[in-house]
Structures are given as structure tokens and as C-alpha cells.
Amino acid sequence: MEELDQIVATAPSRIEAAKSLDDLETVEAELIGRQSKLAELQRGVGKLSDDEKPVMGRALQEARSAMQPIIAARRAELERRAADLLLEDDRVDMTLEAYRLPTGSLHLIQQTIDEITDIFVALGYAVADGPEAELSVYNFDALNTPPTHPSRAESDTMYLEFGPHDSALLRTQTSPMQVRWMENHEPPVHVIVPGKVYRSDTIDASHLPVFHQIEGLAVDVDITFADLKGTLAHFAREFFGPATTVRLRPHFFPFTEPSAELDVSCFNCDGGEASCRVCKGVGWLEMLGCGMVDPNVLENVGYDPEALTGFAFGMGVERMAMVRHGINNIRHFIENDIRFLGQFT
Ligand code: DAH
């Protein structure tokens, strides 16, 4: 009996001391299992006197009943902790910053081409592209450019070793597409041609040997210089903002007569502040070349220069983007520095 009291008295602390379900199994076996003291005493009951039998029997039953709920409670507790541990392992920390997959974006030059193209498409212009390897006939001769013109020098133009000497080249301008387009389309024509052009230039802050132009051409009956100016003024307002104004300065191009350069009012200082970082105080920004299509060019493509007139223009895409975004070095466009490109996504 004393031994039994001792077992029951120490049982709660032994059960509490079980730190795992395995520990608890062991303790349970020791307290009430088949090898336990309790079981041993149980087996001895038969040998007791008739008086002692029920007393011992009841005592053993009570001891068992006292310990079982404590074991059950501890088991429940340990099971809950094990489940909590599993949950803790599986936990996802929703407060962690999400890992963002880097996605690409269009190069600023392509974005600029798309935007300018859209402005003219809205006016009803078609969009064309043409060969970068071009014939001198298209790049120069049909564009009324005489054999002696300085732009034809090998110091300016990259000729290809193809056909007769200097007969093929990497186009120096998108203008040859004026000729190709008119050769293949009946008037009226309204077309713009974005694309790469090539010149033997050494790389510096404002020159690349490969850059982009957008050519424009409109030919119809009764197209006037006013149409040219109105179209380009509209373009300038769309691209640089509604307050933009334009002016035309006389210039020379072999394939237009008269020819002009188009300036747009400085969108930064709005009129020639000496300290303006964009126009350097001039108030105007040189934008593009343009003019009325020379009758010789119309004649070269088989159009009737007596019946038809037209205007043409050509702009540098890099220059457009540089002026608009305050980019001071054309090299940024080809260096593929993500810190530069990422500013224009
Ligand atoms: N092709 C000329 C250049 O590269 C730009 C140009 C000027 C295009 C006048 C034109 C034009 O269509 O009419 O400098």
C-alpha cells in the first residue's frame, strides 16, 4: 500500500517531466503498463487474503483512475505542441517583400519611333520600312544629289563592296524610301519611314555611326508650303506639348526646293532664358530638315511635276529623344546600361 501511495504521489511530476510523446509513452508504461509496479501488484492480488483482496483491488483501481487523466491531459498537451511546431515550420511570412521578376521594356529609341509614328498615323499616313543596304541611285541620284556632292565622299558614306564601284552603300538617310515608295504607289501618297541610317562618323557625345531617322513624304495636287508648316506644327505640339510653336529657317537639301530647317520653341524656358539648360538661351531648338519635293525628284519617279506638288521632312530620332528628355550624350542609347534604360520604362 505504501508503495502504491508513493507511485501515485510522484506520478504527476513524472508525467509533467515527459517532454515528448515518446517520453510520455515510457512514463505511461512505467506507471500503468504491463511491466509496471501497478501491474505487478495487480497480479499479486489473487494471493492475498479474502479481507485484503477487495481493499487492495479498489486501491489499485483508484490509483489507475487517478493517473490516467493526468497522462491523457499531458498527451493532449504534447500533441498540440507537436502540431504547433509543424505549423510553425510551414509558416509563410507574408510580410516579406515580394521578389519582383525583372521585365524588359522597349528601348527609348523604339518608344520614340512608336510615338512619332502614331502622331502621323493619326493624320492618315502609311508606315513603311526599307532596305538598309541601298543603291547609290536611290540614296543620291534619284534624290537630285549630283556625283560631286560632298555627302557622297567615302569619308562620309559607307560603301559596300557590291556591284560597280560605289554603287551600293549603307543608306545615309531614310530619304531613298521617298523614291522607292513613289515608284510603287500612285499619288496621292502620305507615308512615313522610320529606320536605321549609317554614316562614317566617329562616336562622340552627339554622333553615332548608326542612328535612326524618320522620313515623311506627302504628295498630292495642290500641296503647299503652308501644308508643310501646319503638319509639322501639329507634330511639334503633339510631341513637345500644346504650347510649342515652330519656325522655319531657309536651308539647302538637294531633293527639296525650297528647303528649310524646322526649329521648335524651347519647352523648358519658353523664350530664351540665358541660363536655360535645354536651349542655352537661344529659345529655339533645331529639330529637322524639310522642304517642298524638288520637281526633279517627282520626274525621276515618273510623277508629273506639272500636276503634283509635295513636301518631305526627315528627323533624327536620337535627337528628338535627347531634346525631349534632357539626355546630354548620345552614347547612352547604345551602352545598354540598365540604370539609363530603366528610367524610360
Ligand atoms: N535626309 C536629310 C538628312 O539626313 C534630312 C531631310 C531633309 C529629309 C529634308 C527630308 C527633307 O525629307 O525634305 O539630313
Coordinates of C-alpha atoms in Angstrom, one line a residue, residues 37-183:
K37 CA 4.7 -1.9 -10.4
L38 CA 0.9 -1.4 -10.5
A39 CA 0.5 -4.4 -12.8
E40 CA 2.8 -6.4 -10.6
L41 CA 0.7 -5.6 -7.6
Q42 CA -2.4 -6.4 -9.6
R43 CA -1.1 -9.8 -10.3
G44 CA -0.4 -10.4 -6.6
V45 CA -4.0 -9.7 -5.5
G46 CA -5.0 -13.3 -6.0
K47 CA -2.6 -14.4 -3.4
L48 CA -4.0 -12.0 -0.7
S49 CA -6.4 -13.0 2.0
D50 CA -10.1 -12.6 1.3
D51 CA -10.2 -9.5 3.5
E52 CA -7.3 -7.8 1.8
K53 CA -8.4 -8.6 -1.7
P54 CA -11.2 -6.0 -2.2
V55 CA -9.2 -3.3 -0.3
M56 CA -6.2 -3.8 -2.5
G57 CA -8.3 -4.2 -5.6
R58 CA -10.1 -0.9 -5.0
A59 CA -6.8 0.9 -4.1
L60 CA -5.2 -0.3 -7.4
Q61 CA -8.2 0.8 -9.4
E62 CA -8.3 4.2 -7.8
A63 CA -4.5 4.6 -8.4
R64 CA -5.0 3.8 -12.0
S65 CA -8.0 6.2 -12.3
A66 CA -6.1 8.9 -10.7
M67 CA -3.1 8.7 -13.1
Q68 CA -4.9 8.0 -16.4
P69 CA -6.5 11.6 -16.8
I70 CA -3.2 13.2 -16.0
I71 CA -1.5 11.1 -18.7
A72 CA -4.3 11.9 -21.1
A73 CA -4.0 15.6 -20.4
R74 CA -0.3 15.6 -20.9
R75 CA -0.7 13.7 -24.1
A76 CA -3.1 16.2 -25.4
E77 CA -0.8 19.0 -24.5
L78 CA 2.2 17.4 -26.2
E79 CA 0.2 16.6 -29.3
R80 CA -0.9 20.2 -29.6
R81 CA 2.7 21.4 -29.3
A82 CA 3.8 18.9 -32.0
A83 CA 1.1 20.3 -34.3
D84 CA 2.1 23.8 -33.5
L85 CA 5.7 23.0 -34.4
L86 CA 4.6 21.6 -37.7
L87 CA 2.6 24.7 -38.4
E88 CA 5.5 26.9 -37.4
D89 CA 7.7 25.1 -39.9
D90 CA 5.1 25.6 -42.7
R91 CA 4.6 29.2 -41.9
V92 CA 4.9 31.7 -44.8
D93 CA 6.0 35.2 -43.8
M94 CA 3.5 37.4 -45.6
T95 CA 5.4 40.5 -44.6
L96 CA 8.5 39.6 -46.6
E97 CA 9.0 41.8 -49.6
A98 CA 7.9 40.0 -52.7
Y99 CA 10.6 39.1 -55.2
R100 CA 9.8 41.0 -58.4
L101 CA 10.8 39.4 -61.6
P102 CA 12.6 42.0 -63.8
T103 CA 10.6 42.5 -67.0
G104 CA 12.1 44.1 -70.1
S105 CA 10.7 47.2 -71.8
L106 CA 11.0 48.9 -75.2
H107 CA 14.2 50.9 -75.8
L108 CA 13.7 54.6 -75.6
I109 CA 14.5 54.9 -79.3
Q110 CA 11.8 52.4 -80.2
Q111 CA 9.4 54.2 -77.8
T112 CA 10.2 57.5 -79.6
I113 CA 9.7 55.9 -83.0
D114 CA 6.4 54.4 -81.9
E115 CA 5.1 57.7 -80.5
I116 CA 6.1 59.8 -83.6
T117 CA 4.7 57.2 -85.9
D118 CA 1.4 57.2 -84.0
I119 CA 1.1 61.0 -84.5
F120 CA 1.4 60.7 -88.3
V121 CA -0.7 57.5 -88.5
A122 CA -3.5 59.6 -86.8
L123 CA -3.1 62.0 -89.7
G124 CA -3.6 59.2 -92.2
Y125 CA 0.0 58.5 -93.1
A126 CA 1.1 55.0 -94.1
V127 CA 4.2 53.5 -92.4
A128 CA 6.9 51.8 -94.4
D129 CA 10.4 50.5 -94.0
G130 CA 13.1 49.9 -96.5
P131 CA 16.5 48.4 -97.1
E132 CA 19.5 49.5 -95.1
A133 CA 21.8 48.2 -97.8
E134 CA 20.8 50.6 -100.5
L135 CA 21.8 51.6 -104.1
S136 CA 23.5 54.9 -104.6
V137 CA 20.9 55.5 -107.3
Y138 CA 18.2 55.7 -104.6
N139 CA 20.3 57.2 -101.8
F140 CA 21.7 60.0 -104.0
D141 CA 21.0 60.2 -107.8
A142 CA 17.2 59.9 -107.8
L143 CA 17.2 62.4 -104.9
N144 CA 18.8 65.0 -107.2
T145 CA 22.1 64.7 -105.5
P146 CA 25.0 65.3 -108.0
P147 CA 28.0 63.0 -108.1
T148 CA 30.1 65.8 -106.8
H149 CA 28.1 66.4 -103.6
P150 CA 30.3 66.2 -100.5
S151 CA 28.0 63.7 -98.7
R152 CA 28.9 61.1 -101.4
A153 CA 32.5 61.2 -100.4
E154 CA 33.8 57.9 -98.9
S155 CA 34.8 59.9 -95.8
D156 CA 31.0 60.4 -95.1
T157 CA 29.3 57.4 -96.6
M158 CA 29.9 53.7 -96.0
Y159 CA 30.0 52.0 -99.4
L160 CA 29.5 48.3 -99.9
E161 CA 31.7 46.0 -102.0
F162 CA 28.8 45.1 -104.3
G163 CA 28.4 45.7 -107.9
P164 CA 30.2 48.6 -109.7
H165 CA 32.4 50.9 -107.6
D166 CA 30.4 53.0 -105.1
S167 CA 27.1 51.8 -106.5
A168 CA 25.9 50.2 -103.2
L169 CA 26.0 51.6 -99.7
L170 CA 24.6 51.6 -96.2
R171 CA 21.9 54.2 -96.6
T172 CA 22.9 57.6 -95.1
Q173 CA 19.4 58.8 -94.8
T174 CA 15.8 57.4 -94.9
S175 CA 15.1 59.7 -97.9
P176 CA 15.7 57.0 -100.6
M177 CA 12.4 55.5 -99.4
Q178 CA 10.7 58.6 -100.9
V179 CA 11.8 57.3 -104.2
R180 CA 11.0 53.6 -103.6
W181 CA 7.6 54.5 -102.3
M182 CA 6.6 56.8 -105.1
E183 CA 7.9 54.2 -107.7

